[in-house]
PDB file of C-alpha atoms in Angstrom:
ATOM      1  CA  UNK W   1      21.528 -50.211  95.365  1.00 41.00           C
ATOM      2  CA  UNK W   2      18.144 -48.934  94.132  1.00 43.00           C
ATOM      3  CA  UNK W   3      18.598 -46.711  91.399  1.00 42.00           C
ATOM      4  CA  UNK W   4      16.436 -43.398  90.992  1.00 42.00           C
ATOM      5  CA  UNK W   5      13.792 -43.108  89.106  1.00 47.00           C
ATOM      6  CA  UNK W   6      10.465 -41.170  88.359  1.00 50.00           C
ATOM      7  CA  UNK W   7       7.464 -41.987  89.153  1.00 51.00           C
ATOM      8  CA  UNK W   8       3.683 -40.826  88.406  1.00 51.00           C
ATOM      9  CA  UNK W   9       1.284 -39.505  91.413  1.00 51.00           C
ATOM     10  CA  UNK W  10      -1.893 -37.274  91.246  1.00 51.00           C
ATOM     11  CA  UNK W  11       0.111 -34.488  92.408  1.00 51.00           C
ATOM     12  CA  UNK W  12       3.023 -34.502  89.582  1.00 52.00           C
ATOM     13  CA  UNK W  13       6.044 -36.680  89.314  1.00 51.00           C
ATOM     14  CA  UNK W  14       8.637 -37.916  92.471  1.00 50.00           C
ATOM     15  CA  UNK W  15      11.596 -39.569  92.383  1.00 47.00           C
ATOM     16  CA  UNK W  16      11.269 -42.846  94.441  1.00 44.00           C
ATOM     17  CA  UNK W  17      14.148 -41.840  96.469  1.00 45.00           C
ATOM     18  CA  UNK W  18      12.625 -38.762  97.595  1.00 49.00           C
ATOM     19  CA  UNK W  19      14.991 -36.180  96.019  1.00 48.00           C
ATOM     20  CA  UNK W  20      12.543 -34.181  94.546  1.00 53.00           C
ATOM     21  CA  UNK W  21       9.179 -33.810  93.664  1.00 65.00           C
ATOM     22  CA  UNK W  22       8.070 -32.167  89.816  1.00 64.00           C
ATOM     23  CA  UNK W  23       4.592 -30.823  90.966  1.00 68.00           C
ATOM     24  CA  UNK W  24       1.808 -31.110  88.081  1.00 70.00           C
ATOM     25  CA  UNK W  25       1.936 -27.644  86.231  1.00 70.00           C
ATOM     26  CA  UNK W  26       6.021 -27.888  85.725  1.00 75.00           C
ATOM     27  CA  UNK W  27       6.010 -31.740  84.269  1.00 81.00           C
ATOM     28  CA  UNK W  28       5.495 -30.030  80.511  1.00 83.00           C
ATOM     29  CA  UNK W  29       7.616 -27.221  80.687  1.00 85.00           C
ATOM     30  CA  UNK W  30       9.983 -29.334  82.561  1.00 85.00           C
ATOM     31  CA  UNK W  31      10.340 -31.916  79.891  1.00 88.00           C
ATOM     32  CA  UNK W  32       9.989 -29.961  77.048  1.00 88.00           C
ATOM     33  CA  UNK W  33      13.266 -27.478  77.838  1.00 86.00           C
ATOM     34  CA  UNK W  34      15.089 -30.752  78.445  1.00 87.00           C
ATOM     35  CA  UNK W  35      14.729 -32.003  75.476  1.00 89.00           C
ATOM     36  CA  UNK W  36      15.782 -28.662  73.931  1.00 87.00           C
ATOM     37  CA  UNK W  37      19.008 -28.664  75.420  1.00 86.00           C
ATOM     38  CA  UNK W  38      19.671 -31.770  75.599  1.00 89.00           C
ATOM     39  CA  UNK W  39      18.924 -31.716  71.522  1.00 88.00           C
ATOM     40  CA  UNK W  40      20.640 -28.222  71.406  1.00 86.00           C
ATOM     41  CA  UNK W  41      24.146 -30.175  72.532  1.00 87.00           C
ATOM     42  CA  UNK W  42      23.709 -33.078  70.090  1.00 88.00           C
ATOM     43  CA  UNK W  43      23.299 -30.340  67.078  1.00 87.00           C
ATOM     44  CA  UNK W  44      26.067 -28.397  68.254  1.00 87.00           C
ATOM     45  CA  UNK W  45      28.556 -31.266  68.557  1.00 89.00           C
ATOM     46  CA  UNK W  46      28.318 -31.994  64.541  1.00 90.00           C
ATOM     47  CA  UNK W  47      26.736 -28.486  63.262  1.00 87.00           C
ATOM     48  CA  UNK W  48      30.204 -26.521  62.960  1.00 88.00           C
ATOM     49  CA  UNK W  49      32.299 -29.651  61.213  1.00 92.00           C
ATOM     50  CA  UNK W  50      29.441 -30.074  58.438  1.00 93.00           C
ATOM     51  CA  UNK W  51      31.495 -27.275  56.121  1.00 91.00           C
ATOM     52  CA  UNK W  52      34.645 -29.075  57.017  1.00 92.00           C
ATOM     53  CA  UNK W  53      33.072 -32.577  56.013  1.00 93.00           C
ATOM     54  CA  UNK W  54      31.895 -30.689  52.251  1.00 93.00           C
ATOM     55  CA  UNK W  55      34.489 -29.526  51.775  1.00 91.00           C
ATOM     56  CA  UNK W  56      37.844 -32.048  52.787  1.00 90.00           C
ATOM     57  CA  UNK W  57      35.932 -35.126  52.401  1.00 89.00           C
ATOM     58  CA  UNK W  58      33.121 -34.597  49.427  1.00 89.00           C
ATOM     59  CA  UNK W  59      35.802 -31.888  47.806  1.00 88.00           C
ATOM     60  CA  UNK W  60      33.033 -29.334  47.364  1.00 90.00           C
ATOM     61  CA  UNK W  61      33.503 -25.853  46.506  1.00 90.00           C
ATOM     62  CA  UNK W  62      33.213 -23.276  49.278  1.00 90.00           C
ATOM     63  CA  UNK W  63      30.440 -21.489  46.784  1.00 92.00           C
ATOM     64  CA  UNK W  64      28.118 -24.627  46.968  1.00 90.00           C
ATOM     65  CA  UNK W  65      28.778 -25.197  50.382  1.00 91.00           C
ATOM     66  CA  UNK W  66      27.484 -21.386  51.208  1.00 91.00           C
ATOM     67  CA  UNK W  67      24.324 -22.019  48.604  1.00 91.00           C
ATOM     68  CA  UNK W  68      23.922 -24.991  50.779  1.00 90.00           C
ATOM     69  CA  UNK W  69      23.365 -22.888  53.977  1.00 90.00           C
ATOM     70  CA  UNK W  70      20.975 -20.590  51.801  1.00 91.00           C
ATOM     71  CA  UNK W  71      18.375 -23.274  51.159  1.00 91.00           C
ATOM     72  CA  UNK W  72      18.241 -24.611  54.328  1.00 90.00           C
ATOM     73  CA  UNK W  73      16.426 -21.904  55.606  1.00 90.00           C
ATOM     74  CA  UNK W  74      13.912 -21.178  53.071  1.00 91.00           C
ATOM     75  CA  UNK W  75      13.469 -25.307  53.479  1.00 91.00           C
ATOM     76  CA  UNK W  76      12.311 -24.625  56.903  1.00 91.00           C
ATOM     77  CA  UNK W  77      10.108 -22.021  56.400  1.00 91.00           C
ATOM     78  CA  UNK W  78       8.164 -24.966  54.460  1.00 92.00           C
ATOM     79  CA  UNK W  79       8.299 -27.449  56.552  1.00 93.00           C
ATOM     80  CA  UNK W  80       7.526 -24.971  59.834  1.00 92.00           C
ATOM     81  CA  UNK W  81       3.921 -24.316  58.203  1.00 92.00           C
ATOM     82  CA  UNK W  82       3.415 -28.016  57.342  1.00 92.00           C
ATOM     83  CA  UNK W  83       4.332 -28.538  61.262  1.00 91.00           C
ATOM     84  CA  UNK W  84       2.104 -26.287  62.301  1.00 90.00           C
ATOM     85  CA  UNK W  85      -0.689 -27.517  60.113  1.00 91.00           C
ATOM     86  CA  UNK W  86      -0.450 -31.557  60.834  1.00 91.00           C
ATOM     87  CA  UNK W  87       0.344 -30.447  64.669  1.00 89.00           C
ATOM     88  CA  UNK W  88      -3.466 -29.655  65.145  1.00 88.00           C
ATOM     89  CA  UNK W  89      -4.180 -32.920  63.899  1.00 88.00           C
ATOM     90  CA  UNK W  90      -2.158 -34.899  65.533  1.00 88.00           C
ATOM     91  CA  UNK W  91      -0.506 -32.383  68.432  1.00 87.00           C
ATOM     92  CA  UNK W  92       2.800 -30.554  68.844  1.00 89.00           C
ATOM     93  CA  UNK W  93       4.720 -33.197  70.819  1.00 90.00           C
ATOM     94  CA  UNK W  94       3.636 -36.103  68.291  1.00 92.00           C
ATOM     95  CA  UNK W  95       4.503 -33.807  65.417  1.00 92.00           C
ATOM     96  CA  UNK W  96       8.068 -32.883  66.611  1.00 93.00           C
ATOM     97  CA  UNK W  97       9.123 -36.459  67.478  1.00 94.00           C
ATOM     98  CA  UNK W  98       7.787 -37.157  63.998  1.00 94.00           C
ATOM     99  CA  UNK W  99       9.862 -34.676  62.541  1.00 95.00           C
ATOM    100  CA  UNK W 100      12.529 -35.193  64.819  1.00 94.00           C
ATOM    101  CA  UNK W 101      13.017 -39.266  64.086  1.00 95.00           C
ATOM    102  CA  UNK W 102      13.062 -38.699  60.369  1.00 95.00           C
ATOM    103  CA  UNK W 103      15.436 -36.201  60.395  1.00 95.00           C
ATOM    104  CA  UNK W 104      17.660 -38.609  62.402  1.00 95.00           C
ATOM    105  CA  UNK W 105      16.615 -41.367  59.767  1.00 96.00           C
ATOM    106  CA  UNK W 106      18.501 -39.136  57.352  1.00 96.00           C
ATOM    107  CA  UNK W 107      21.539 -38.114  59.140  1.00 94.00           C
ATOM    108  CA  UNK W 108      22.154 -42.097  59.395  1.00 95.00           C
ATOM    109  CA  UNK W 109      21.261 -42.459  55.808  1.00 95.00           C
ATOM    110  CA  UNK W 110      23.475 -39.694  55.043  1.00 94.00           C
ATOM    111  CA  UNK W 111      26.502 -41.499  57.212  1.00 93.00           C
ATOM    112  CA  UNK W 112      25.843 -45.104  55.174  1.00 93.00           C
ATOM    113  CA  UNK W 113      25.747 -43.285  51.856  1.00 92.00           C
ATOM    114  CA  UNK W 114      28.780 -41.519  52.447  1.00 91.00           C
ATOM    115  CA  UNK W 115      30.626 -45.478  54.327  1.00 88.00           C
ATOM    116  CA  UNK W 116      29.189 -47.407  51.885  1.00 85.00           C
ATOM    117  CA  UNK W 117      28.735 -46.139  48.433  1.00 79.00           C
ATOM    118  CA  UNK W 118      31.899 -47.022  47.024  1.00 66.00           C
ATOM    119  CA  UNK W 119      30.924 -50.808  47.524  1.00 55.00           C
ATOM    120  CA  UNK W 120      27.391 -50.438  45.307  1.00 56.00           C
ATOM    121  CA  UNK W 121      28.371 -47.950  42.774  1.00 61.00           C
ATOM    122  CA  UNK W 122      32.455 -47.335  42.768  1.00 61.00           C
ATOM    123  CA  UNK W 123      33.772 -44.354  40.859  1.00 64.00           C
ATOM    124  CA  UNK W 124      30.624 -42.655  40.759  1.00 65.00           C
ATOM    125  CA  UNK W 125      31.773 -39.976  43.293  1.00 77.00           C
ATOM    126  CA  UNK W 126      29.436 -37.226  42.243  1.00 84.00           C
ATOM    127  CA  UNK W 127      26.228 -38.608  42.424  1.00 86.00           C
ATOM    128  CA  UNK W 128      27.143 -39.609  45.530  1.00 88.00           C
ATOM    129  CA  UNK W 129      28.013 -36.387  46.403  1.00 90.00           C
ATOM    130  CA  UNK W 130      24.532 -34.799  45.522  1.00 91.00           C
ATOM    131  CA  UNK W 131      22.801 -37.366  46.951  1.00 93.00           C
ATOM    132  CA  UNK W 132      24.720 -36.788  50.544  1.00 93.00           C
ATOM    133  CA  UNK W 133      23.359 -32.946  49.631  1.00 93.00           C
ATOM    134  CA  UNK W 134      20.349 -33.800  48.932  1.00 94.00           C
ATOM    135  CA  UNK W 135      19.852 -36.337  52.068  1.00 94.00           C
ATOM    136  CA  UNK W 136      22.015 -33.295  54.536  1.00 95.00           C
ATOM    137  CA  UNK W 137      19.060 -30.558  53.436  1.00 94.00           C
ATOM    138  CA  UNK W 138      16.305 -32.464  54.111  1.00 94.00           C
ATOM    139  CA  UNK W 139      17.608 -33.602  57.783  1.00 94.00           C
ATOM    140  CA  UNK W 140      18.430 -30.570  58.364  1.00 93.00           C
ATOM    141  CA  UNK W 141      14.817 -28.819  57.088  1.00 93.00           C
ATOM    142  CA  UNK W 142      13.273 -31.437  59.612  1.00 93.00           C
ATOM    143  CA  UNK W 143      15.420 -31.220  62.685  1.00 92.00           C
ATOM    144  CA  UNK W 144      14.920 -27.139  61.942  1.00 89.00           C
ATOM    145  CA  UNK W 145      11.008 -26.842  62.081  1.00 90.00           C
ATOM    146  CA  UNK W 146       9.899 -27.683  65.229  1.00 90.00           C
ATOM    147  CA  UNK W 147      11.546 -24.951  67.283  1.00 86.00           C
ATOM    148  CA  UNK W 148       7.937 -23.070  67.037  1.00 86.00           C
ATOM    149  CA  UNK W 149       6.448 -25.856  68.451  1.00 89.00           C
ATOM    150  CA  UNK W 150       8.488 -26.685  71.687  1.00 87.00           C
ATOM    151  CA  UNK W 151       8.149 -22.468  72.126  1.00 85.00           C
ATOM    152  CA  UNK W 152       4.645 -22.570  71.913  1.00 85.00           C
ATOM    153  CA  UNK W 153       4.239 -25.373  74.611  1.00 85.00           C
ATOM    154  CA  UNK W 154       6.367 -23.942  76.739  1.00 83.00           C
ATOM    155  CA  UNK W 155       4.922 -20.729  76.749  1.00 84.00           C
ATOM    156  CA  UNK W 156       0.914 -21.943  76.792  1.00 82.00           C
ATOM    157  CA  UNK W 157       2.336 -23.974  80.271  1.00 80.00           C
ATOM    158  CA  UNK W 158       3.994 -21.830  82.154  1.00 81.00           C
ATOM    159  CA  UNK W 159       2.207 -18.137  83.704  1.00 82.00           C
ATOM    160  CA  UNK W 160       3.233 -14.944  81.874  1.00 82.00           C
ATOM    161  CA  UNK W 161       5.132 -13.559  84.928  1.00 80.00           C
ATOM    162  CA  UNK W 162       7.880 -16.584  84.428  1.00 78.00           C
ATOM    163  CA  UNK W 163       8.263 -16.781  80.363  1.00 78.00           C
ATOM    164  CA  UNK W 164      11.099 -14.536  80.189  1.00 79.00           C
ATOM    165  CA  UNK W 165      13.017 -16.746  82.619  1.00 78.00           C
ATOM    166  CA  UNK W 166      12.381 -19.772  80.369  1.00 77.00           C
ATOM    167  CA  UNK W 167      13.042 -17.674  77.352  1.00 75.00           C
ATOM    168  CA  UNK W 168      16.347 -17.153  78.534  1.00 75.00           C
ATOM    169  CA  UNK W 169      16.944 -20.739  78.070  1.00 71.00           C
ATOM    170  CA  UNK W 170      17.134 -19.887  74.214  1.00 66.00           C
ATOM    171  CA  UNK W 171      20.946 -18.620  75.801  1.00 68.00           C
ATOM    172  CA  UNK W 172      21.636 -21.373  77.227  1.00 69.00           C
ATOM    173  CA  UNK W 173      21.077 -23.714  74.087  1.00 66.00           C
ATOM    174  CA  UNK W 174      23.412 -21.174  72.484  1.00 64.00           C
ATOM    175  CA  UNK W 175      26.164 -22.134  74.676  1.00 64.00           C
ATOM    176  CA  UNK W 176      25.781 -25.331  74.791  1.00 62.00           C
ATOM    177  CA  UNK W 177      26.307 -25.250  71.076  1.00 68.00           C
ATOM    178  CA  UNK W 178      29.868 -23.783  71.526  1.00 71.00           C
ATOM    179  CA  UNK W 179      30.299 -26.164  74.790  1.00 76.00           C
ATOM    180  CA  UNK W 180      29.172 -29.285  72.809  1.00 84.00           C
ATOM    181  CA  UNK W 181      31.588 -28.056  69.810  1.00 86.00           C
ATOM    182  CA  UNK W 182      34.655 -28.496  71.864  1.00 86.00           C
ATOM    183  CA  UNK W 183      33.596 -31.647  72.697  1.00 88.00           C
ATOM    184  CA  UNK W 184      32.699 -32.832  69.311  1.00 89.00           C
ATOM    185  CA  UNK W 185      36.125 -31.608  68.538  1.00 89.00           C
ATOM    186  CA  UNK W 186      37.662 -34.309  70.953  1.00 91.00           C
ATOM    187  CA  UNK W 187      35.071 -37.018  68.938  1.00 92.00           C
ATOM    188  CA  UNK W 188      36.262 -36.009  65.703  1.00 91.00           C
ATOM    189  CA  UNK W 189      40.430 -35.936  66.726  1.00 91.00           C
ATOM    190  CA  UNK W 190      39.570 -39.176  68.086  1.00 92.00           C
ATOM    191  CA  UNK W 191      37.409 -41.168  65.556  1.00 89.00           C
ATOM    192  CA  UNK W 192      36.826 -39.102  62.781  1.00 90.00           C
ATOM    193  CA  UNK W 193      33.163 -36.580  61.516  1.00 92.00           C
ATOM    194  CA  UNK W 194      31.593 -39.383  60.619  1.00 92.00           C
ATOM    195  CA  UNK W 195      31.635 -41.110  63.818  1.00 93.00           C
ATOM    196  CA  UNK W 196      30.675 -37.369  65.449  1.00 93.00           C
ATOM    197  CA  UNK W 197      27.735 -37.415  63.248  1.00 94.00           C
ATOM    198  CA  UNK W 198      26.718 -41.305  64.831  1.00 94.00           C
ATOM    199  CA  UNK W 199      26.775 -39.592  68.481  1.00 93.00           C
ATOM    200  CA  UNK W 200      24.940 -36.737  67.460  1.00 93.00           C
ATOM    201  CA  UNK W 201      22.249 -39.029  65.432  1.00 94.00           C
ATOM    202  CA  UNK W 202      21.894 -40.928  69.166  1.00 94.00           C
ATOM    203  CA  UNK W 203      22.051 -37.995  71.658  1.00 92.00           C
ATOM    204  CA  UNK W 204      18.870 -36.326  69.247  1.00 93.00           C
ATOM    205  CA  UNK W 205      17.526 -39.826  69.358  1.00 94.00           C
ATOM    206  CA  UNK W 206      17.683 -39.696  73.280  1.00 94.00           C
ATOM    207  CA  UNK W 207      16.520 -35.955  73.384  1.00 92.00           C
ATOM    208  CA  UNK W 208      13.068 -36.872  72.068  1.00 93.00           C
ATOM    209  CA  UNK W 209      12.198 -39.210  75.131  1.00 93.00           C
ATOM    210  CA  UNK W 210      11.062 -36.699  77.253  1.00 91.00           C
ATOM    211  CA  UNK W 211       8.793 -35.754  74.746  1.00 91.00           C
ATOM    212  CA  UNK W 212       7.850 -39.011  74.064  1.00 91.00           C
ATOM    213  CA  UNK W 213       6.548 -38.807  78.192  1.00 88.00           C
ATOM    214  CA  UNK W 214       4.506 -35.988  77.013  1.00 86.00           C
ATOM    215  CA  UNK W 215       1.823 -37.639  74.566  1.00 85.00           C
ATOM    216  CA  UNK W 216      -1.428 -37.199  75.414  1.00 75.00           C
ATOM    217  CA  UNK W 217      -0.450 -34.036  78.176  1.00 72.00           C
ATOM    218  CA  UNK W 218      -0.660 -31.429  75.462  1.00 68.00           C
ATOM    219  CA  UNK W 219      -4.158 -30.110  74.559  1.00 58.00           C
ATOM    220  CA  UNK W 220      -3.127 -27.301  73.020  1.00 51.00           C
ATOM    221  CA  UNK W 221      -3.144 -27.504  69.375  1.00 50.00           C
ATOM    222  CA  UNK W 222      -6.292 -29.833  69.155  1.00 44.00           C
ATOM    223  CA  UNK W 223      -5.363 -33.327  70.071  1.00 43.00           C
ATOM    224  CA  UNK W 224      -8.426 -35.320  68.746  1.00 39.00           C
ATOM    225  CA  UNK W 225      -9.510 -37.446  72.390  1.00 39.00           C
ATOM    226  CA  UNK W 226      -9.821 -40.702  71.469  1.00 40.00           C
ATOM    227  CA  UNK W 227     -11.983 -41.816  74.171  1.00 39.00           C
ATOM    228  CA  UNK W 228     -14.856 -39.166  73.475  1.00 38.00           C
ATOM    229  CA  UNK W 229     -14.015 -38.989  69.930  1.00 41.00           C
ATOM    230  CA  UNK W 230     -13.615 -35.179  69.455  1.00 41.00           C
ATOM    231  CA  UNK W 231     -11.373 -32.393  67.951  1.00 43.00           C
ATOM    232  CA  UNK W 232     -10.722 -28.841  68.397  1.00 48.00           C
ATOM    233  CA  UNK W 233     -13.435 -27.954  66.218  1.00 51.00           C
ATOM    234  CA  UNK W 234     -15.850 -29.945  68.690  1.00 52.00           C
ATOM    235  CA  UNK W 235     -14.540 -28.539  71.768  1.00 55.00           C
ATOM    236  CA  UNK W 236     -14.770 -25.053  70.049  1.00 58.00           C
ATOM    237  CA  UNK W 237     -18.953 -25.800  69.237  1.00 60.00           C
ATOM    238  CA  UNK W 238     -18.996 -27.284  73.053  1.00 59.00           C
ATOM    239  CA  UNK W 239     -17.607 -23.858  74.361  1.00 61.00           C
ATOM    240  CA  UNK W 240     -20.144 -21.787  71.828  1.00 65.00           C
ATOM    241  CA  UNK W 241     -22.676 -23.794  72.910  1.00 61.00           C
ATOM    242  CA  UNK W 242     -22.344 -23.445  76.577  1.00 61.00           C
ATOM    243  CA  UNK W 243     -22.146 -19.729  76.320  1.00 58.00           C
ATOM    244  CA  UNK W 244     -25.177 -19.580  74.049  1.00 57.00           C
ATOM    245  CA  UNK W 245     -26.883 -21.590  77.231  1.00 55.00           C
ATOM    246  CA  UNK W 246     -25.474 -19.173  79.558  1.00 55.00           C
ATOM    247  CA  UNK W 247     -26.834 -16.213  77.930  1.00 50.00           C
ATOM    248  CA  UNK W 248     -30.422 -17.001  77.431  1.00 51.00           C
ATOM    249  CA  UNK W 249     -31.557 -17.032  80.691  1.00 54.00           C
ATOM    250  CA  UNK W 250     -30.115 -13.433  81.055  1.00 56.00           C
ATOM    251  CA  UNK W 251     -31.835 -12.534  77.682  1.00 57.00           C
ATOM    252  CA  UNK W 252     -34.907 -14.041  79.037  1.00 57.00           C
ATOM    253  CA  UNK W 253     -34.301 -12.373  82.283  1.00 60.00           C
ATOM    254  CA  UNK W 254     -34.095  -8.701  80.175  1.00 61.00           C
ATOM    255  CA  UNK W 255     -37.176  -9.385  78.610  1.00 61.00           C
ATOM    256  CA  UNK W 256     -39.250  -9.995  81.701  1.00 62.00           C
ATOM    257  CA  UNK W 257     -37.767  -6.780  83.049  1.00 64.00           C
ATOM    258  CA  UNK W 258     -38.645  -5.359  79.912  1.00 63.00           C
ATOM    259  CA  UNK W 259     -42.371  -6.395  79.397  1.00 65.00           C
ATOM    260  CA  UNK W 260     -42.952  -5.310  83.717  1.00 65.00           C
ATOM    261  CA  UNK W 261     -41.465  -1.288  82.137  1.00 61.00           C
ATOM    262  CA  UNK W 262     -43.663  -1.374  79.391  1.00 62.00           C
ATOM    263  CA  UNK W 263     -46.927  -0.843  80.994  1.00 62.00           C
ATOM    264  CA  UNK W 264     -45.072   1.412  82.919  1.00 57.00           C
ATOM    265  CA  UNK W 265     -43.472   3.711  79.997  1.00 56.00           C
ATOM    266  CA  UNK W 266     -47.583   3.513  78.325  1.00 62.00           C
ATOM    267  CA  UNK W 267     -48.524   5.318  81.343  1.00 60.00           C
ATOM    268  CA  UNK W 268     -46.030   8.035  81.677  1.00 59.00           C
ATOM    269  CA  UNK W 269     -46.115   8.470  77.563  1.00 58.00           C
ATOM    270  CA  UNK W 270     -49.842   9.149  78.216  1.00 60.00           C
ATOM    271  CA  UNK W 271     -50.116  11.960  81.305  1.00 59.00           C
ATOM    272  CA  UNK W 272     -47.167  13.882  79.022  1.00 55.00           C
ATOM    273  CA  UNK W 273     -49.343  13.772  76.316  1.00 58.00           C
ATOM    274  CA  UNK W 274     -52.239  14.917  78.210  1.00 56.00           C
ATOM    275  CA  UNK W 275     -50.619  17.801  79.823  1.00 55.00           C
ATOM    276  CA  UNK W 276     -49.247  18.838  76.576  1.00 55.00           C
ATOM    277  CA  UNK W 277     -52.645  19.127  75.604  1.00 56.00           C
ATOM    278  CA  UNK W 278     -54.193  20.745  77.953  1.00 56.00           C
ATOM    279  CA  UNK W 279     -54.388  24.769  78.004  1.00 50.00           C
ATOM    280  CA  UNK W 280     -52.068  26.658  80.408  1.00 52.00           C
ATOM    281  CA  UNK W 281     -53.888  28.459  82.523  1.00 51.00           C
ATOM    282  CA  UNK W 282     -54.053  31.852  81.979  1.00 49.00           C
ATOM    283  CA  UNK W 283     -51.873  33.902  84.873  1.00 49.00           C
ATOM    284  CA  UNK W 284     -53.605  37.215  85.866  1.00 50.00           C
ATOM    285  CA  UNK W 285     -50.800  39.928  86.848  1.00 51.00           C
ATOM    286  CA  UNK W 286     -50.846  41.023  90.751  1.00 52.00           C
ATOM    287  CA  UNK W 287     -52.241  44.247  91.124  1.00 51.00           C
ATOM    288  CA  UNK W 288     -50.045  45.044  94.223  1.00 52.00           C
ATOM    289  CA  UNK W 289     -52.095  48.620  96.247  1.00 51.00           C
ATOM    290  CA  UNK W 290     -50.355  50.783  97.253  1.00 44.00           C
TER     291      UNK W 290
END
């Protein structure tokens, strides 16, 4: 039995068993809010059993677990402007599977620190412990930052009238955070965190395919082209340049216009002068008989 799969045309993406076409304009908007939620469930099924893992199995306080959840943030506010920044270079979906990949690097570096410490360095429990804090905080500034990117694709592909309906799949991700929960829940009765944080690790690994689909289709953030070896800025002197051409021959076109009214204007300066000039003749009062 054949089994479905998508393939490229001029006209957007079929399926080769004719279930559905995904015309042109909806491939990036398409792909980009599946990897969101598909993303969104992996984070949820491990994101509310992280203070449970501090806490029963590293023995941390609950005050250092909370300070933990304060520097995440201002983490990401860093690494959100360095995202933004490299994404011109190198564009948005490139920079968020970069991101992405090493914040999955660390969540698995995280899991072997945490397996296999005791075997390198027994009885050295809390350097292990700050260096599972260190390695959680900078997955989790990573896996953070490229929210703003994924939103700005999806809203520079998709027309104004239809961005609040794709904006509303900010509520979906939201439940599937609480739906992916109970099921990490099940993983966790079953094996154990650490073997919830290995699915989550893979499901985030699978999430960035479809943006993997995407290189090269997003030209919004100044993808250098390879094959006619420009940038943003170049594009930007291209555009300037081809409305300096544009205007010119109006400009020259207002100047003709101008220089065929000048002869004109001469001429009609002249006659007021010359009636200004002259004397007004002298109007004699009618003597009416009576």
């Amino acid at each position: 039995m054949a089994q479905p799969s998508l393939t490229s045309t001029n006209g957007g993406w079929r399926c080769c068993c004719g279930l559905f076409t995904l015309p042109e304009h909806r491939i990036l908007p398409v792909m980009v809010a599946t990897a969101d939620v598909w993303m969104g469930l992996g984070a949820g099924m491990s994101i509310r059993y992280f203070p449970i893992f501090f806490v029963d199995n590293l023995s941390l306080n609950p005050v250092v677990v909370q300070l933990m959840f304060i520097l995440s943030p201002l983490g990401q506010a860093v690494t959100m402007h360095i995202a933004q920044v490299y994404a011109k270079r190198i564009g948005r979906c490139r920079m968020t599977v970069l991101f992405k990949w090493t914040g999955i690097l660390f969540m698995i570096a995280m899991v072997c620190v945490y397996e296999f410490w005791e075997v390198a360095e027994p009885n050295n429990d809390m350097k292990k412990t700050w260096l599972i804090l260190i390695l959680y905080l900078i997955r989790t500034t990573l896996m953070n930052s490229t929210s703003a990117l994924t939103k700005s694709m999806l809203m520079d592909h998709v027309p104004p009238s239809e961005r609040s309906r794709w904006t509303a799949l900010e509520a979906v991700n939201m439940f599937s955070w609480s739906g992916s929960a109970a099921f990490g829940g099940i993983l966790v009765g079953w094996k154990g965190l650490v073997f919830n944080f290995c699915v989550t690790a893979t499901m985030q690994w699978i999430g960035t395919f479809p943006l993997i689909a995407l290189f090269g289709r997003d030209k919004g953030e100044g993808i250098v082209d390879e094959q006619h070896g420009g940038g943003e800025e170049e594009r930007r002197q291209q555009l300037m340049r081809r409305d300096c051409l544009s205007v010119a021959p109006r400009r020259q076109n207002e100047d003709d216009e101008d220089e065929r009214r000048r002869p004109l204007l001469s001429e009609t300066n002249e006659t007021l002068s010359d009636d200004m000039t002259r004397e007004p003749r002298s109007r004699q009062p009618e003597i009416r008989r009576v």
